[in-house]
XYZ file of C-alpha atoms in Angstrom:
485
model
C 202.414 137.605 117.831
C 205.874 136.017 117.820
C 207.047 133.663 120.542
C 210.233 135.720 120.906
C 208.259 138.865 121.735
C 206.188 136.935 124.277
C 209.383 135.596 125.854
C 210.736 139.157 126.151
C 207.484 140.226 127.875
C 207.747 137.362 130.364
C 211.405 138.140 131.051
C 210.562 141.802 131.667
C 207.763 140.847 134.038
C 210.105 138.552 135.963
C 212.611 141.400 136.182
C 209.968 143.543 137.904
C 209.261 140.712 140.357
C 212.958 140.437 141.175
C 213.148 144.194 141.779
C 210.214 143.965 144.201
C 211.891 141.009 145.915
C 215.129 142.988 146.280
C 213.367 146.003 147.791
C 211.233 143.984 150.224
C 214.171 141.811 151.320
C 216.003 144.760 152.850
C 216.095 144.654 156.655
C 214.276 141.313 156.685
C 214.526 139.015 159.691
C 214.093 135.222 159.865
C 210.448 135.798 160.790
C 209.799 137.998 157.734
C 209.367 134.927 155.529
C 206.415 133.801 157.675
C 204.851 136.975 159.108
C 205.924 139.842 156.838
C 206.946 141.553 160.111
C 203.184 142.226 160.556
C 203.528 145.617 158.863
C 201.650 145.139 155.583
C 199.189 147.923 154.599
C 195.732 146.310 154.624
C 194.755 148.023 151.349
C 197.707 146.398 149.564
C 196.905 142.990 151.049
C 193.225 143.264 150.028
C 194.006 144.173 146.415
C 196.692 141.518 146.099
C 194.458 138.778 147.486
C 192.042 139.311 144.591
C 194.653 138.075 142.132
C 195.747 135.248 144.420
C 192.192 133.889 144.710
C 191.369 134.385 141.041
C 194.680 133.173 139.604
C 194.698 131.506 136.199
C 191.591 129.505 137.067
C 189.252 132.494 137.157
C 191.234 134.186 134.407
C 190.580 131.374 131.932
C 188.004 128.934 133.318
C 185.215 131.312 134.355
C 184.832 133.064 130.974
C 184.847 129.705 129.195
C 182.446 127.906 131.541
C 179.675 130.430 130.750
C 178.950 128.424 127.603
C 178.086 125.299 129.601
C 177.067 126.653 132.992
C 175.602 130.105 132.185
C 175.957 132.611 135.076
C 175.189 129.961 137.695
C 178.662 130.450 139.151
C 177.400 133.778 140.503
C 175.215 131.866 142.978
C 178.433 130.418 144.359
C 179.933 133.924 144.559
C 176.959 135.157 146.632
C 177.680 132.393 149.124
C 181.358 133.370 149.128
C 180.520 136.906 150.256
C 178.611 135.604 153.293
C 181.514 133.263 154.024
C 183.950 136.182 154.072
C 181.768 137.931 156.672
C 182.044 134.795 158.841
C 185.831 134.816 158.412
C 185.975 138.504 159.346
C 184.040 138.322 162.594
C 184.557 134.733 163.774
C 187.885 133.344 162.577
C 190.138 136.424 162.434
C 189.589 137.372 166.111
C 190.650 133.845 167.099
C 193.813 133.956 164.995
C 194.830 137.399 166.240
C 194.007 136.737 169.889
C 196.175 133.593 169.833
C 198.917 135.394 167.805
C 199.171 132.462 165.411
C 201.709 131.968 162.633
C 200.323 128.610 161.535
C 196.544 128.828 161.936
C 196.343 125.083 162.654
C 197.967 125.671 166.040
C 194.397 126.501 167.136
C 193.504 122.814 166.800
C 196.247 121.845 169.261
C 194.983 124.434 171.741
C 191.413 123.195 171.381
C 191.745 119.417 170.957
C 195.295 118.071 171.093
C 198.442 117.282 169.136
C 197.033 114.546 166.857
C 194.128 116.778 165.763
C 196.556 119.619 165.167
C 198.849 117.487 162.987
C 195.886 115.999 161.111
C 194.428 119.432 160.338
C 197.764 120.694 159.072
C 198.301 117.548 156.983
C 194.914 117.965 155.290
C 195.835 121.556 154.441
C 199.140 120.409 152.964
C 197.332 117.888 150.748
C 194.604 120.361 149.729
C 196.955 123.219 148.981
C 199.412 121.066 147.052
C 196.680 119.816 144.719
C 195.028 123.232 144.398
C 198.278 125.039 143.625
C 199.349 122.377 141.138
C 196.043 122.441 139.234
C 196.050 126.240 139.073
C 199.611 126.305 137.775
C 198.842 123.501 135.318
C 196.302 125.650 133.494
C 198.592 128.682 133.248
C 201.604 126.584 132.255
C 199.648 124.911 129.428
C 198.817 128.322 127.963
C 202.412 129.533 128.201
C 203.512 126.287 126.590
C 201.144 126.852 123.673
C 201.962 130.570 123.323
C 205.724 130.479 123.787
C 207.629 127.324 124.491
C 206.213 125.075 121.759
C 207.801 127.449 119.254
C 211.216 126.727 120.810
C 210.533 122.960 121.072
C 210.775 123.125 124.861
C 209.071 120.124 126.527
C 206.160 120.876 128.850
C 207.930 119.528 131.927
C 210.810 121.960 131.327
C 208.314 124.844 131.158
C 206.910 123.878 134.560
C 210.388 123.518 136.059
C 211.389 126.968 134.735
C 208.311 128.579 136.328
C 209.017 126.908 139.692
C 212.691 127.981 139.584
C 211.730 131.595 138.818
C 209.274 131.589 141.714
C 211.974 130.271 144.046
C 214.305 133.137 143.047
C 211.990 135.906 144.224
C 210.338 134.211 147.219
C 213.015 132.238 149.071
C 214.450 135.236 150.926
C 211.469 137.113 152.344
C 208.546 134.844 151.527
C 205.209 136.384 152.469
C 206.760 139.854 152.896
C 207.592 139.863 149.174
C 204.405 138.084 148.048
C 202.099 140.703 149.595
C 203.552 143.207 147.110
C 204.019 140.920 144.091
C 200.367 139.847 144.435
C 199.380 143.480 143.922
C 201.229 143.571 140.609
C 199.715 140.257 139.574
C 196.176 141.424 140.359
C 196.689 144.560 138.284
C 197.709 142.593 135.179
C 194.911 140.045 135.608
C 192.260 142.763 135.704
C 193.953 144.747 132.923
C 193.781 141.751 130.592
C 190.034 141.345 131.211
C 189.320 145.047 130.668
C 191.384 145.218 127.462
C 189.663 142.079 126.116
C 186.206 143.488 126.858
C 187.152 146.704 125.058
C 188.466 144.805 122.017
C 185.324 142.658 121.743
C 183.062 145.681 122.289
C 184.828 147.551 119.504
C 184.785 144.561 117.152
C 181.035 144.144 117.664
C 180.455 147.901 117.144
C 178.826 148.316 120.568
C 178.929 151.239 122.979
C 178.989 150.673 126.746
C 175.204 150.588 127.235
C 174.778 148.264 124.242
C 177.483 145.999 125.613
C 175.690 145.718 128.953
C 172.388 145.042 127.167
C 173.989 142.397 124.935
C 175.307 140.546 127.978
C 172.203 140.807 130.174
C 169.845 139.822 127.325
C 171.940 136.875 126.184
C 170.660 133.323 126.618
C 173.673 132.553 128.828
C 172.693 135.268 131.319
C 170.920 132.871 133.667
C 171.880 133.474 137.276
C 169.564 131.194 139.254
C 169.012 127.446 138.830
C 166.034 126.152 140.840
C 166.255 122.515 139.665
C 166.867 120.721 142.956
C 168.447 117.678 141.314
C 170.987 119.803 139.445
C 174.531 120.235 140.714
C 174.174 123.986 140.015
C 170.966 124.394 142.055
C 170.870 127.766 143.868
C 170.776 126.368 147.392
C 173.591 123.907 146.688
C 175.714 126.623 145.093
C 175.024 129.269 147.750
C 175.619 127.000 150.745
C 178.696 125.413 149.193
C 179.957 128.897 148.247
C 179.663 129.944 151.877
C 181.372 126.808 153.193
C 184.116 126.699 150.562
C 184.940 130.386 151.226
C 185.253 129.619 154.939
C 187.338 126.510 154.228
C 189.503 127.637 151.282
C 190.108 131.157 152.600
C 189.439 131.196 156.335
C 190.981 127.786 157.070
C 193.698 128.131 154.455
C 197.186 129.000 155.656
C 197.932 130.521 152.253
C 195.233 133.224 152.428
C 195.235 133.769 156.170
C 199.014 134.136 156.288
C 198.698 137.228 154.099
C 195.894 138.624 156.226
C 197.893 138.031 159.405
C 200.661 140.286 158.052
C 198.328 143.270 158.672
C 199.251 145.462 161.619
C 196.290 144.534 163.822
C 192.932 142.753 163.925
C 190.863 145.742 162.789
C 193.007 146.303 159.704
C 192.862 142.595 158.914
C 189.052 142.705 159.095
C 188.924 145.721 156.788
C 191.178 143.792 154.423
C 188.815 140.786 154.203
C 185.631 142.844 153.798
C 187.159 145.070 151.105
C 188.706 142.115 149.319
C 185.391 140.193 149.288
C 183.494 143.076 147.700
C 185.985 143.724 144.919
C 186.510 140.012 144.296
C 182.774 139.567 143.672
C 182.826 142.494 141.225
C 185.866 141.048 139.437
C 184.242 137.626 139.117
C 181.103 139.186 137.638
C 183.354 141.039 135.182
C 184.909 137.766 134.032
C 181.487 136.143 133.625
C 180.407 139.070 131.450
C 183.612 138.700 129.456
C 182.665 135.057 128.877
C 179.384 136.010 127.190
C 181.217 138.516 125.007
C 183.751 135.881 123.934
C 180.962 133.603 122.733
C 179.280 136.545 120.968
C 182.552 137.300 119.181
C 183.051 133.670 118.148
C 179.483 133.482 116.834
C 179.672 136.706 114.812
C 182.999 135.895 113.158
C 182.212 132.228 112.512
C 184.908 130.803 114.781
C 184.307 127.087 115.255
C 184.411 125.863 118.855
C 184.761 122.239 119.981
C 181.384 120.618 120.653
C 180.552 117.104 121.887
C 176.963 115.850 122.312
C 175.672 119.386 121.813
C 177.878 120.916 124.538
C 181.059 122.966 124.355
C 184.170 121.092 125.457
C 187.640 122.285 126.466
C 186.127 125.656 127.370
C 189.368 126.668 129.089
C 190.845 127.101 125.589
C 188.344 129.781 124.485
C 189.881 132.915 126.039
C 193.520 132.043 125.180
C 192.627 131.086 121.604
C 190.744 134.322 120.870
C 193.247 136.577 122.668
C 196.318 135.179 120.957
C 194.878 134.596 117.479
C 192.090 137.135 116.910
C 192.231 140.170 119.225
C 195.347 141.945 117.974
C 198.714 142.818 119.466
C 197.595 144.936 122.457
C 195.099 142.348 123.685
C 197.650 139.576 123.122
C 200.276 141.391 125.196
C 197.810 142.089 128.012
C 196.686 138.453 127.954
C 200.262 137.176 128.152
C 200.976 139.528 131.059
C 197.778 138.376 132.730
C 198.450 134.665 132.353
C 202.092 135.157 133.368
C 200.893 136.908 136.497
C 198.482 134.019 137.026
C 201.296 131.495 136.628
C 203.332 133.052 139.405
C 200.445 133.987 141.708
C 199.098 130.434 141.421
C 202.069 129.020 143.231
C 204.282 131.589 144.952
C 202.077 132.198 147.996
C 201.038 128.531 148.081
C 204.671 127.417 148.325
C 205.284 129.939 151.109
C 202.179 128.776 152.999
C 203.077 125.094 152.555
C 206.591 125.802 153.798
C 205.269 127.780 156.769
C 202.769 125.112 157.773
C 205.157 122.187 157.454
C 208.109 123.836 159.195
C 206.012 125.155 162.092
C 203.581 122.265 162.461
C 205.945 119.332 161.929
C 209.545 120.556 162.281
C 209.118 122.992 165.209
C 211.281 125.487 163.316
C 210.524 128.415 165.628
C 212.689 126.814 168.315
C 215.775 126.335 166.122
C 218.684 128.715 165.557
C 218.859 131.064 162.585
C 221.193 128.879 160.521
C 219.054 125.757 160.953
C 215.894 127.739 160.183
C 217.239 128.889 156.812
C 218.488 125.402 155.947
C 215.185 123.720 156.813
C 213.121 126.412 155.129
C 214.981 126.050 151.834
C 214.836 122.245 151.919
C 211.087 122.248 152.564
C 210.510 124.885 149.862
C 212.386 122.690 147.386
C 210.488 119.596 148.511
C 207.076 121.170 147.929
C 208.216 122.512 144.546
C 209.038 118.928 143.540
C 205.665 117.712 144.856
C 203.725 120.342 142.881
C 205.721 119.490 139.768
C 204.816 115.805 140.214
C 201.091 116.535 140.595
C 201.125 118.763 137.504
C 202.653 116.019 135.407
C 200.108 113.469 136.668
C 197.208 115.760 135.636
C 198.852 117.187 132.500
C 196.473 115.333 130.139
C 193.266 116.290 131.973
C 190.398 117.937 130.056
C 187.508 120.274 130.958
C 187.397 123.386 133.141
C 189.928 123.246 135.977
C 187.888 125.365 138.365
C 185.241 122.651 138.831
C 187.960 120.084 139.531
C 189.546 122.313 142.171
C 186.291 122.860 144.039
C 185.360 119.172 143.885
C 188.742 118.176 145.334
C 188.377 120.917 147.965
C 185.039 119.450 149.074
C 186.768 116.239 150.079
C 190.023 117.611 151.495
C 188.741 120.734 153.266
C 185.548 119.079 154.583
C 187.199 117.498 157.657
C 189.015 120.784 158.417
C 185.722 122.664 158.263
C 184.074 120.130 160.569
C 186.912 120.351 163.103
C 186.846 124.149 163.279
C 183.047 124.443 163.457
C 182.945 121.832 166.225
C 185.773 123.557 168.071
C 184.330 127.064 167.814
C 180.657 126.352 168.528
C 180.945 123.655 171.211
C 182.952 123.254 174.379
C 183.115 119.467 174.131
C 186.390 117.565 174.371
C 187.146 114.636 172.094
C 189.414 111.616 171.941
C 192.335 113.172 170.157
C 193.658 109.834 168.851
C 190.417 109.163 166.922
C 190.618 112.311 164.778
C 193.075 111.048 162.110
C 190.814 108.057 161.385
C 187.702 110.258 161.205
C 189.338 112.709 158.812
C 190.337 109.890 156.447
C 187.081 107.928 156.568
C 184.581 110.805 156.236
C 185.769 111.995 152.784
C 185.586 108.377 151.568
C 182.056 108.052 152.944
C 181.077 111.370 151.312
C 182.383 110.170 147.955
C 180.370 106.950 148.266
C 177.190 108.830 149.229
C 177.552 111.188 146.262
C 177.975 108.213 143.929
C 174.931 106.516 145.504
C 172.717 109.606 145.161
C 173.672 110.065 141.510
C 173.129 106.424 140.503
C 169.998 105.763 142.574
C 168.201 109.116 142.639
C 169.857 111.180 139.840
C 170.706 113.690 142.570
C 174.122 115.348 142.263
C 175.548 116.874 145.440
C 177.757 119.115 143.309
C 179.966 121.373 145.419
C 177.708 120.498 148.389
C 179.937 117.530 149.136
C 181.861 119.842 151.467
C 178.722 120.289 153.613
C 178.063 116.552 153.783
C 181.731 115.922 154.543
C 181.807 118.515 157.340
C 178.534 117.280 158.888
C 179.740 113.673 158.889
C 182.961 114.832 160.542
C 181.020 116.728 163.231
C 178.751 113.736 163.918
C 181.806 111.497 164.235
C 183.434 113.955 166.643
C 180.297 113.907 168.796
C 180.526 110.109 168.947
C 184.126 110.243 170.186
C 183.424 112.936 172.769
C 185.055 112.015 176.064
C 182.470 110.958 178.641
C 183.802 113.018 181.521
C 183.391 116.214 179.464
C 179.799 115.572 178.383
């Protein structure tokens, strides 16, 4: 498949995004960028959120990681589903009752200004790293598939993607993204379905034989009961629950989309529907992973192995799609990864801009001209920050999804502790102590994880978010004000 044809496909896809942006920008107000005028159909939001959560990480990393981690990721998904129920019935009512734009305003209402600013700052750090790592993976694939052929440097590829995203988001922000996410989800799922069909046909399997081949494969191991393992069931399930609450329920990016629904009931339907179909989609990608390894084995395709384990597993799906699956699968893959490239960052940039302008610049109290000026400056600033992070991690190896969740355990842990303490207790705290707690507890968690691994061969895995949150809660109890006890 020629690089020129791929470039034409990408250009056509971007043209569709610009058309959507033009249509959604009509009759937009200053608030549309942040709230979507609170008129989004919940069904559209739910479907679009699937692609936003999956992005290029699920698209590429999950199929590849099957070769080293079996189906253990599904344990994490089970925990996610329970976490989404918590978001639906605990967090959403709070956000809607307080009529929040930035969800971190809750922390000011509950604890004070310093806690509020600290919570928002931790989101900004978490989201910047998460968005950058997700875009890094997609940009690397586009670089390999397209831009290397034109001798375009990698940093130029990243800049081009960020500029294109700015073109279709800077006017209406979240109002546009709700609809572009729907398109992106469609192409992500289409690529997986087409790839499964191609592999099924190549292996001469019908549907029932395909299902049997996957479920009988040695990689089809769902539960890990080894307590010392980082993929132990209880560690994965609990961390899946907590990371869903933290990375979705306490994430301005995801909640901003949900808060564009017309009312609380529609927002709750959105989350419950989204969680069900997301779990199904993730299982689909795990099944695709087994089929990719079956294909490579049958046709003698050599994969990179080090010390008996597959390495650079993120390369498996792109390599087979672009070099072995034929033109239709290649086109669907390019559309899928292009969708992943944009969905990885567009809503993140909008959420980062929303949080920073509302939480630190008090933009809601400025006139229309100043609002537009500040919004565009902040949007540009975060684009530069994400570009910088991408370049710092551009030589990283391994599956990106594990890196994202490990980073999330440290950055979202304090946020999770703050919200759980605020929701389930009525205690007041010394507001000035919170910034120090939120910096020290992730460092202490990192040290404890290192200690457990070296002394007891016990890996916390994704459970570092639980330890981090518990340490934060214990610290908050210590700084409870005496007169409130």
